[in-house]
């Protein structure tokens, strides 16, 4: 009995992370929802009782960011020094890089750990009514399982974005496929930085179950991406994977 309990206690300690895993699991279920037709974004809220926030939520993502209020936000401290990726997966809904360990950010005097990042094309969030060709979402969770998403919007450029080069080489082209990644594949990611210029708002997951209470940090700096790289993402995704911008309602965006 004693040994059974000692097995159980560590399981209880990791429970907060289940919130994130179950959100990721629904994102991975290729069946239930899609980006077009009868299971498309306009119908997500009706597909399952668990997806209610998709139609009833008042703090949904993405949004069109304009008229942000200057609140002199504190810099976000990134520590991706020991970043070790695990795999790159074509989920059918996105291209997702799962992280084994080593990435964290400090915000609100709390530490959030990088769990995965994934891509949307075209961008989901818009800035001053402008859409961008690609958006990356870096999904972090703190020890309570609360989420903080850092969004990077990419703009069209003439040169390859070096940080994406080795990921693109391993990119699985068909839904359900995946490839292993090693630390070298994220070598060119910026390791330690303090970012001052960003927009902040309170939002949701942009895929079912559209859970709210997600802290959003949209970077103002927009790295470039070549046409060739963008086409590679679009070829693997097979279809646009952006949810349309949602009403701001009572929220404010700060910067
Ligand atoms: Zn996303």
PDB file of C-alpha atoms and ligand atoms in Angstrom:
ATOM      1  CA  UNK A   1       0.000   0.000   0.000  1.00  0.00           C
ATOM      2  CA  UNK A   2       2.769   2.335   0.940  1.00  0.00           C
ATOM      3  CA  UNK A   3       4.530   1.840  -2.372  1.00  0.00           C
ATOM      4  CA  UNK A   4       1.272   2.391  -4.232  1.00  0.00           C
ATOM      5  CA  UNK A   5       0.858   5.752  -2.474  1.00  0.00           C
ATOM      6  CA  UNK A   6       4.387   6.778  -3.276  1.00  0.00           C
ATOM      7  CA  UNK A   7       3.587   6.134  -6.925  1.00  0.00           C
ATOM      8  CA  UNK A   8       0.379   8.122  -6.695  1.00  0.00           C
ATOM      9  CA  UNK A   9       1.812  11.243  -5.091  1.00  0.00           C
ATOM     10  CA  UNK A  10       4.107  12.208  -7.982  1.00  0.00           C
ATOM     11  CA  UNK A  11       1.122  11.739 -10.305  1.00  0.00           C
ATOM     12  CA  UNK A  12      -0.898  14.207  -8.230  1.00  0.00           C
ATOM     13  CA  UNK A  13       1.941  16.691  -8.287  1.00  0.00           C
ATOM     14  CA  UNK A  14       1.957  16.840 -12.070  1.00  0.00           C
ATOM     15  CA  UNK A  15      -1.826  17.245 -12.347  1.00  0.00           C
ATOM     16  CA  UNK A  16      -1.661  21.016 -13.170  1.00  0.00           C
ATOM     17  CA  UNK A  17      -0.025  20.112 -16.479  1.00  0.00           C
ATOM     18  CA  UNK A  18      -3.011  18.014 -17.498  1.00  0.00           C
ATOM     19  CA  UNK A  19      -4.897  21.210 -18.350  1.00  0.00           C
ATOM     20  CA  UNK A  20      -2.368  21.919 -21.048  1.00  0.00           C
ATOM     21  CA  UNK A  21      -2.062  18.324 -22.255  1.00  0.00           C
ATOM     22  CA  UNK A  22      -5.817  17.987 -22.672  1.00  0.00           C
ATOM     23  CA  UNK A  23      -5.963  21.250 -24.645  1.00  0.00           C
ATOM     24  CA  UNK A  24      -3.165  19.933 -26.832  1.00  0.00           C
ATOM     25  CA  UNK A  25      -4.887  16.576 -27.151  1.00  0.00           C
ATOM     26  CA  UNK A  26      -8.064  18.183 -28.516  1.00  0.00           C
ATOM     27  CA  UNK A  27      -5.934  20.187 -30.914  1.00  0.00           C
ATOM     28  CA  UNK A  28      -4.462  16.915 -32.099  1.00  0.00           C
ATOM     29  CA  UNK A  29      -7.779  15.202 -32.697  1.00  0.00           C
ATOM     30  CA  UNK A  30      -7.955  15.684 -36.416  1.00  0.00           C
ATOM     31  CA  UNK A  31     -11.592  14.560 -36.626  1.00  0.00           C
ATOM     32  CA  UNK A  32     -13.941  16.864 -34.755  1.00  0.00           C
ATOM     33  CA  UNK A  33     -13.203  20.335 -36.044  1.00  0.00           C
ATOM     34  CA  UNK A  34     -11.669  21.933 -39.099  1.00  0.00           C
ATOM     35  CA  UNK A  35     -10.974  25.284 -40.736  1.00  0.00           C
ATOM     36  CA  UNK A  36     -13.764  25.108 -43.339  1.00  0.00           C
ATOM     37  CA  UNK A  37     -17.204  23.684 -44.039  1.00  0.00           C
ATOM     38  CA  UNK A  38     -19.651  22.201 -41.534  1.00  0.00           C
ATOM     39  CA  UNK A  39     -16.965  21.763 -38.854  1.00  0.00           C
ATOM     40  CA  UNK A  40     -15.359  25.136 -39.575  1.00  0.00           C
ATOM     41  CA  UNK A  41     -14.755  28.033 -37.150  1.00  0.00           C
ATOM     42  CA  UNK A  42     -18.319  29.426 -37.409  1.00  0.00           C
ATOM     43  CA  UNK A  43     -19.629  26.103 -36.038  1.00  0.00           C
ATOM     44  CA  UNK A  44     -16.968  25.197 -33.471  1.00  0.00           C
ATOM     45  CA  UNK A  45     -19.192  26.240 -30.557  1.00  0.00           C
ATOM     46  CA  UNK A  46     -21.871  23.738 -31.621  1.00  0.00           C
ATOM     47  CA  UNK A  47     -19.630  20.731 -32.236  1.00  0.00           C
ATOM     48  CA  UNK A  48     -19.242  19.756 -28.573  1.00  0.00           C
ATOM     49  CA  UNK A  49     -20.432  21.077 -25.182  1.00  0.00           C
ATOM     50  CA  UNK A  50     -16.736  21.450 -24.290  1.00  0.00           C
ATOM     51  CA  UNK A  51     -16.341  23.962 -27.138  1.00  0.00           C
ATOM     52  CA  UNK A  52     -18.956  26.393 -25.704  1.00  0.00           C
ATOM     53  CA  UNK A  53     -16.424  29.190 -25.182  1.00  0.00           C
ATOM     54  CA  UNK A  54     -15.881  29.310 -28.974  1.00  0.00           C
ATOM     55  CA  UNK A  55     -19.330  30.923 -29.375  1.00  0.00           C
ATOM     56  CA  UNK A  56     -20.149  32.273 -25.904  1.00  0.00           C
ATOM     57  CA  UNK A  57     -16.737  33.574 -24.852  1.00  0.00           C
ATOM     58  CA  UNK A  58     -16.268  37.321 -24.542  1.00  0.00           C
ATOM     59  CA  UNK A  59     -12.467  37.230 -24.402  1.00  0.00           C
ATOM     60  CA  UNK A  60     -11.596  35.285 -27.522  1.00  0.00           C
ATOM     61  CA  UNK A  61      -8.477  35.232 -29.694  1.00  0.00           C
ATOM     62  CA  UNK A  62      -7.250  36.254 -32.163  1.00  0.00           C
ATOM     63  CA  UNK A  63      -7.952  39.992 -32.348  1.00  0.00           C
ATOM     64  CA  UNK A  64      -7.173  42.987 -34.521  1.00  0.00           C
ATOM     65  CA  UNK A  65      -4.730  45.013 -32.438  1.00  0.00           C
ATOM     66  CA  UNK A  66      -5.163  48.749 -32.859  1.00  0.00           C
ATOM     67  CA  UNK A  67      -5.299  51.699 -30.467  1.00  0.00           C
ATOM     68  CA  UNK A  68      -3.199  49.935 -27.826  1.00  0.00           C
ATOM     69  CA  UNK A  69      -2.838  51.892 -24.595  1.00  0.00           C
ATOM     70  CA  UNK A  70       0.663  52.811 -23.504  1.00  0.00           C
ATOM     71  CA  UNK A  71       1.041  51.179 -20.081  1.00  0.00           C
ATOM     72  CA  UNK A  72       4.863  51.074 -19.920  1.00  0.00           C
ATOM     73  CA  UNK A  73       4.829  47.283 -19.679  1.00  0.00           C
ATOM     74  CA  UNK A  74       7.801  45.623 -18.035  1.00  0.00           C
ATOM     75  CA  UNK A  75      10.156  43.743 -20.386  1.00  0.00           C
ATOM     76  CA  UNK A  76       9.571  40.017 -20.865  1.00  0.00           C
ATOM     77  CA  UNK A  77      12.690  38.054 -19.954  1.00  0.00           C
ATOM     78  CA  UNK A  78      13.264  35.108 -22.285  1.00  0.00           C
ATOM     79  CA  UNK A  79      15.580  32.305 -21.287  1.00  0.00           C
ATOM     80  CA  UNK A  80      15.785  29.772 -24.102  1.00  0.00           C
ATOM     81  CA  UNK A  81      19.457  29.027 -23.371  1.00  0.00           C
ATOM     82  CA  UNK A  82      18.999  25.296 -22.812  1.00  0.00           C
ATOM     83  CA  UNK A  83      16.178  24.745 -25.275  1.00  0.00           C
ATOM     84  CA  UNK A  84      15.829  21.082 -26.260  1.00  0.00           C
ATOM     85  CA  UNK A  85      13.141  20.314 -28.834  1.00  0.00           C
ATOM     86  CA  UNK A  86      11.561  16.888 -29.044  1.00  0.00           C
ATOM     87  CA  UNK A  87       9.739  16.552 -32.353  1.00  0.00           C
ATOM     88  CA  UNK A  88       8.051  18.416 -35.177  1.00  0.00           C
ATOM     89  CA  UNK A  89       4.533  17.185 -35.925  1.00  0.00           C
ATOM     90  CA  UNK A  90       2.061  17.828 -38.720  1.00  0.00           C
ATOM     91  CA  UNK A  91      -1.177  17.692 -36.687  1.00  0.00           C
ATOM     92  CA  UNK A  92      -3.411  18.362 -39.699  1.00  0.00           C
ATOM     93  CA  UNK A  93      -4.332  21.646 -38.010  1.00  0.00           C
ATOM     94  CA  UNK A  94      -0.835  23.049 -37.656  1.00  0.00           C
ATOM     95  CA  UNK A  95       2.889  22.366 -37.765  1.00  0.00           C
ATOM     96  CA  UNK A  96       3.906  21.966 -34.135  1.00  0.00           C
ATOM     97  CA  UNK A  97       7.293  21.690 -32.424  1.00  0.00           C
ATOM     98  CA  UNK A  98       7.100  19.923 -29.070  1.00  0.00           C
ATOM     99  CA  UNK A  99       9.661  20.980 -26.487  1.00  0.00           C
ATOM    100  CA  UNK A 100      11.360  18.598 -24.099  1.00  0.00           C
ATOM    101  CA  UNK A 101      12.903  21.195 -21.767  1.00  0.00           C
ATOM    102  CA  UNK A 102      14.888  24.335 -21.371  1.00  0.00           C
ATOM    103  CA  UNK A 103      12.737  27.299 -22.455  1.00  0.00           C
ATOM    104  CA  UNK A 104      11.155  29.763 -20.052  1.00  0.00           C
ATOM    105  CA  UNK A 105       9.942  33.337 -19.787  1.00  0.00           C
ATOM    106  CA  UNK A 106       9.424  35.579 -16.771  1.00  0.00           C
ATOM    107  CA  UNK A 107       6.279  37.676 -16.609  1.00  0.00           C
ATOM    108  CA  UNK A 108       4.161  38.991 -13.742  1.00  0.00           C
ATOM    109  CA  UNK A 109       6.869  37.775 -11.321  1.00  0.00           C
ATOM    110  CA  UNK A 110       6.121  34.251 -12.420  1.00  0.00           C
ATOM    111  CA  UNK A 111       7.947  31.710 -14.576  1.00  0.00           C
ATOM    112  CA  UNK A 112       6.263  30.121 -17.584  1.00  0.00           C
ATOM    113  CA  UNK A 113       7.826  27.138 -19.353  1.00  0.00           C
ATOM    114  CA  UNK A 114       7.785  26.607 -23.106  1.00  0.00           C
ATOM    115  CA  UNK A 115       5.744  23.493 -23.967  1.00  0.00           C
ATOM    116  CA  UNK A 116       5.388  23.777 -27.730  1.00  0.00           C
ATOM    117  CA  UNK A 117       5.261  26.233 -30.573  1.00  0.00           C
ATOM    118  CA  UNK A 118       3.285  26.032 -33.792  1.00  0.00           C
ATOM    119  CA  UNK A 119       2.484  28.017 -36.907  1.00  0.00           C
ATOM    120  CA  UNK A 120      -0.542  29.610 -38.546  1.00  0.00           C
ATOM    121  CA  UNK A 121      -0.715  30.861 -42.133  1.00  0.00           C
ATOM    122  CA  UNK A 122      -1.929  33.511 -42.678  1.00  0.00           C
ATOM    123  CA  UNK A 123      -1.520  35.212 -39.293  1.00  0.00           C
ATOM    124  CA  UNK A 124      -4.365  35.027 -36.775  1.00  0.00           C
ATOM    125  CA  UNK A 125      -3.809  38.274 -34.882  1.00  0.00           C
ATOM    126  CA  UNK A 126      -3.788  41.384 -37.039  1.00  0.00           C
ATOM    127  CA  UNK A 127      -2.020  44.658 -36.332  1.00  0.00           C
ATOM    128  CA  UNK A 128      -3.792  47.867 -37.395  1.00  0.00           C
ATOM    129  CA  UNK A 129      -6.096  45.827 -39.666  1.00  0.00           C
ATOM    130  CA  UNK A 130      -3.121  44.206 -41.424  1.00  0.00           C
ATOM    131  CA  UNK A 131      -2.719  40.442 -41.751  1.00  0.00           C
ATOM    132  CA  UNK A 132       0.746  38.836 -42.086  1.00  0.00           C
ATOM    133  CA  UNK A 133       1.700  35.664 -43.993  1.00  0.00           C
ATOM    134  CA  UNK A 134       2.778  33.589 -40.975  1.00  0.00           C
ATOM    135  CA  UNK A 135       2.375  33.645 -37.187  1.00  0.00           C
ATOM    136  CA  UNK A 136       4.152  31.495 -34.607  1.00  0.00           C
ATOM    137  CA  UNK A 137       2.599  30.796 -31.194  1.00  0.00           C
ATOM    138  CA  UNK A 138       5.030  29.925 -28.408  1.00  0.00           C
ATOM    139  CA  UNK A 139       2.850  28.257 -25.764  1.00  0.00           C
ATOM    140  CA  UNK A 140       4.091  28.468 -22.169  1.00  0.00           C
ATOM    141  CA  UNK A 141       2.556  27.248 -18.900  1.00  0.00           C
ATOM    142  CA  UNK A 142       3.350  28.110 -15.293  1.00  0.00           C
ATOM    143  CA  UNK A 143       3.236  25.585 -12.456  1.00  0.00           C
ATOM    144  CA  UNK A 144      -0.496  26.186 -11.991  1.00  0.00           C
ATOM    145  CA  UNK A 145      -1.084  25.263 -15.632  1.00  0.00           C
ATOM    146  CA  UNK A 146      -2.003  28.832 -16.646  1.00  0.00           C
ATOM    147  CA  UNK A 147      -1.030  29.688 -20.206  1.00  0.00           C
ATOM    148  CA  UNK A 148       1.020  32.503 -21.697  1.00  0.00           C
ATOM    149  CA  UNK A 149       1.317  32.635 -25.488  1.00  0.00           C
ATOM    150  CA  UNK A 150       4.010  34.665 -27.212  1.00  0.00           C
ATOM    151  CA  UNK A 151       3.006  35.463 -30.792  1.00  0.00           C
ATOM    152  CA  UNK A 152       5.525  36.350 -33.504  1.00  0.00           C
ATOM    153  CA  UNK A 153       4.197  37.664 -36.816  1.00  0.00           C
ATOM    154  CA  UNK A 154       6.461  37.201 -39.837  1.00  0.00           C
ATOM    155  CA  UNK A 155       6.550  39.643 -42.727  1.00  0.00           C
ATOM    156  CA  UNK A 156       7.421  38.907 -46.361  1.00  0.00           C
ATOM    157  CA  UNK A 157      11.146  39.196 -46.997  1.00  0.00           C
ATOM    158  CA  UNK A 158      13.712  38.500 -49.701  1.00  0.00           C
ATOM    159  CA  UNK A 159      15.985  36.324 -47.616  1.00  0.00           C
ATOM    160  CA  UNK A 160      15.479  33.018 -45.832  1.00  0.00           C
ATOM    161  CA  UNK A 161      14.920  33.316 -42.113  1.00  0.00           C
ATOM    162  CA  UNK A 162      17.896  31.313 -40.791  1.00  0.00           C
ATOM    163  CA  UNK A 163      16.156  30.356 -37.538  1.00  0.00           C
ATOM    164  CA  UNK A 164      13.529  28.462 -39.542  1.00  0.00           C
ATOM    165  CA  UNK A 165      15.896  26.728 -41.980  1.00  0.00           C
ATOM    166  CA  UNK A 166      16.625  23.509 -40.090  1.00  0.00           C
ATOM    167  CA  UNK A 167      13.014  23.183 -38.895  1.00  0.00           C
ATOM    168  CA  UNK A 168      11.836  23.416 -42.493  1.00  0.00           C
ATOM    169  CA  UNK A 169      14.258  20.683 -43.529  1.00  0.00           C
ATOM    170  CA  UNK A 170      12.561  18.332 -41.051  1.00  0.00           C
ATOM    171  CA  UNK A 171       9.024  19.530 -41.647  1.00  0.00           C
ATOM    172  CA  UNK A 172       6.571  16.623 -42.007  1.00  0.00           C
ATOM    173  CA  UNK A 173       4.556  17.280 -45.145  1.00  0.00           C
ATOM    174  CA  UNK A 174       1.478  15.164 -44.363  1.00  0.00           C
ATOM    175  CA  UNK A 175      -1.047  15.131 -41.540  1.00  0.00           C
ATOM    176  CA  UNK A 176      -0.072  12.630 -38.840  1.00  0.00           C
ATOM    177  CA  UNK A 177       3.622  12.617 -39.772  1.00  0.00           C
ATOM    178  CA  UNK A 178       6.371  13.671 -37.395  1.00  0.00           C
ATOM    179  CA  UNK A 179      10.171  13.887 -37.214  1.00  0.00           C
ATOM    180  CA  UNK A 180      12.541  13.841 -34.258  1.00  0.00           C
ATOM    181  CA  UNK A 181      14.416  17.042 -33.548  1.00  0.00           C
ATOM    182  CA  UNK A 182      17.696  17.645 -31.776  1.00  0.00           C
ATOM    183  CA  UNK A 183      19.038  20.717 -29.975  1.00  0.00           C
ATOM    184  CA  UNK A 184      20.824  21.882 -33.175  1.00  0.00           C
ATOM    185  CA  UNK A 185      17.498  22.339 -34.915  1.00  0.00           C
ATOM    186  CA  UNK A 186      16.683  25.345 -32.718  1.00  0.00           C
ATOM    187  CA  UNK A 187      20.270  26.561 -32.456  1.00  0.00           C
ATOM    188  CA  UNK A 188      19.608  29.810 -34.253  1.00  0.00           C
ATOM    189  CA  UNK A 189      16.747  30.831 -31.995  1.00  0.00           C
ATOM    190  CA  UNK A 190      17.588  33.842 -29.868  1.00  0.00           C
ATOM    191  CA  UNK A 191      18.673  32.439 -26.542  1.00  0.00           C
ATOM    192  CA  UNK A 192      18.456  35.196 -23.967  1.00  0.00           C
ATOM    193  CA  UNK A 193      16.697  38.407 -24.526  1.00  0.00           C
ATOM    194  CA  UNK A 194      14.615  40.992 -22.791  1.00  0.00           C
ATOM    195  CA  UNK A 195      11.764  42.267 -24.948  1.00  0.00           C
ATOM    196  CA  UNK A 196      10.199  45.650 -24.282  1.00  0.00           C
ATOM    197  CA  UNK A 197       8.105  46.173 -27.378  1.00  0.00           C
ATOM    198  CA  UNK A 198       5.022  44.028 -27.371  1.00  0.00           C
ATOM    199  CA  UNK A 199       1.238  44.164 -27.117  1.00  0.00           C
ATOM    200  CA  UNK A 200      -0.548  42.437 -24.254  1.00  0.00           C
ATOM    201  CA  UNK A 201      -4.146  41.336 -23.939  1.00  0.00           C
ATOM    202  CA  UNK A 202      -6.240  38.676 -22.264  1.00  0.00           C
ATOM    203  CA  UNK A 203      -7.573  36.072 -24.693  1.00  0.00           C
ATOM    204  CA  UNK A 204      -8.139  32.409 -25.439  1.00  0.00           C
ATOM    205  CA  UNK A 205      -6.872  29.397 -27.317  1.00  0.00           C
ATOM    206  CA  UNK A 206      -7.565  30.060 -31.023  1.00  0.00           C
ATOM    207  CA  UNK A 207      -8.641  26.431 -31.545  1.00  0.00           C
ATOM    208  CA  UNK A 208     -11.366  24.400 -29.807  1.00  0.00           C
ATOM    209  CA  UNK A 209     -12.057  24.323 -26.876  1.00  0.00           C
ATOM    210  CA  UNK A 210     -11.246  28.101 -27.148  1.00  0.00           C
ATOM    211  CA  UNK A 211     -10.462  28.195 -23.410  1.00  0.00           C
ATOM    212  CA  UNK A 212     -10.119  31.726 -22.001  1.00  0.00           C
ATOM    213  CA  UNK A 213      -7.726  33.109 -19.394  1.00  0.00           C
ATOM    214  CA  UNK A 214      -4.747  32.927 -21.750  1.00  0.00           C
ATOM    215  CA  UNK A 215      -2.220  35.783 -21.434  1.00  0.00           C
ATOM    216  CA  UNK A 216      -1.280  36.978 -24.920  1.00  0.00           C
ATOM    217  CA  UNK A 217       1.984  38.737 -25.765  1.00  0.00           C
ATOM    218  CA  UNK A 218       2.230  39.812 -29.404  1.00  0.00           C
ATOM    219  CA  UNK A 219       5.715  40.908 -30.385  1.00  0.00           C
ATOM    220  CA  UNK A 220       5.975  44.234 -32.195  1.00  0.00           C
ATOM    221  CA  UNK A 221       9.114  43.252 -34.047  1.00  0.00           C
ATOM    222  CA  UNK A 222       8.300  41.212 -37.136  1.00  0.00           C
ATOM    223  CA  UNK A 223      11.048  39.010 -38.581  1.00  0.00           C
ATOM    224  CA  UNK A 224      11.193  38.343 -42.312  1.00  0.00           C
ATOM    225  CA  UNK A 225      10.488  35.107 -44.120  1.00  0.00           C
ATOM    226  CA  UNK A 226      11.238  34.288 -47.767  1.00  0.00           C
ATOM    227  CA  UNK A 227       8.561  33.377 -50.292  1.00  0.00           C
ATOM    228  CA  UNK A 228      10.133  29.931 -50.597  1.00  0.00           C
ATOM    229  CA  UNK A 229       9.877  29.318 -46.833  1.00  0.00           C
ATOM    230  CA  UNK A 230       6.285  30.517 -46.729  1.00  0.00           C
ATOM    231  CA  UNK A 231       5.353  28.187 -49.588  1.00  0.00           C
ATOM    232  CA  UNK A 232       6.910  25.256 -47.697  1.00  0.00           C
ATOM    233  CA  UNK A 233       4.666  25.952 -44.683  1.00  0.00           C
ATOM    234  CA  UNK A 234       1.605  26.363 -46.885  1.00  0.00           C
ATOM    235  CA  UNK A 235       2.354  23.137 -48.734  1.00  0.00           C
ATOM    236  CA  UNK A 236       2.580  21.187 -45.454  1.00  0.00           C
ATOM    237  CA  UNK A 237      -0.536  22.843 -43.971  1.00  0.00           C
ATOM    238  CA  UNK A 238      -2.565  22.236 -47.183  1.00  0.00           C
ATOM    239  CA  UNK A 239      -5.122  24.931 -46.226  1.00  0.00           C
ATOM    240  CA  UNK A 240      -5.262  28.258 -44.351  1.00  0.00           C
ATOM    241  CA  UNK A 241      -5.275  27.578 -40.584  1.00  0.00           C
ATOM    242  CA  UNK A 242      -6.275  30.919 -39.156  1.00  0.00           C
ATOM    243  CA  UNK A 243      -9.341  31.657 -37.064  1.00  0.00           C
ATOM    244  CA  UNK A 244     -10.856  35.054 -37.940  1.00  0.00           C
ATOM    245  CA  UNK A 245     -10.344  37.988 -35.567  1.00  0.00           C
ATOM    246  CA  UNK A 246     -12.824  38.077 -32.665  1.00  0.00           C
ATOM    247  CA  UNK A 247     -14.646  41.036 -31.059  1.00  0.00           C
ATOM    248  CA  UNK A 248     -12.594  42.916 -28.464  1.00  0.00           C
ATOM    249  CA  UNK A 249     -15.665  43.530 -26.249  1.00  0.00           C
ATOM    250  CA  UNK A 250     -14.661  45.089 -22.913  1.00  0.00           C
ATOM    251  CA  UNK A 251     -10.955  44.331 -23.242  1.00  0.00           C
ATOM    252  CA  UNK A 252      -8.115  46.751 -23.670  1.00  0.00           C
ATOM    253  CA  UNK A 253      -4.803  46.064 -25.338  1.00  0.00           C
ATOM    254  CA  UNK A 254      -1.739  47.517 -23.661  1.00  0.00           C
ATOM    255  CA  UNK A 255       1.769  48.090 -24.967  1.00  0.00           C
TER     256      UNK A 255
HETATM  257 ZN1  LIG B   1      -1.923  28.899 -32.358  1.00  0.00          ZN
END
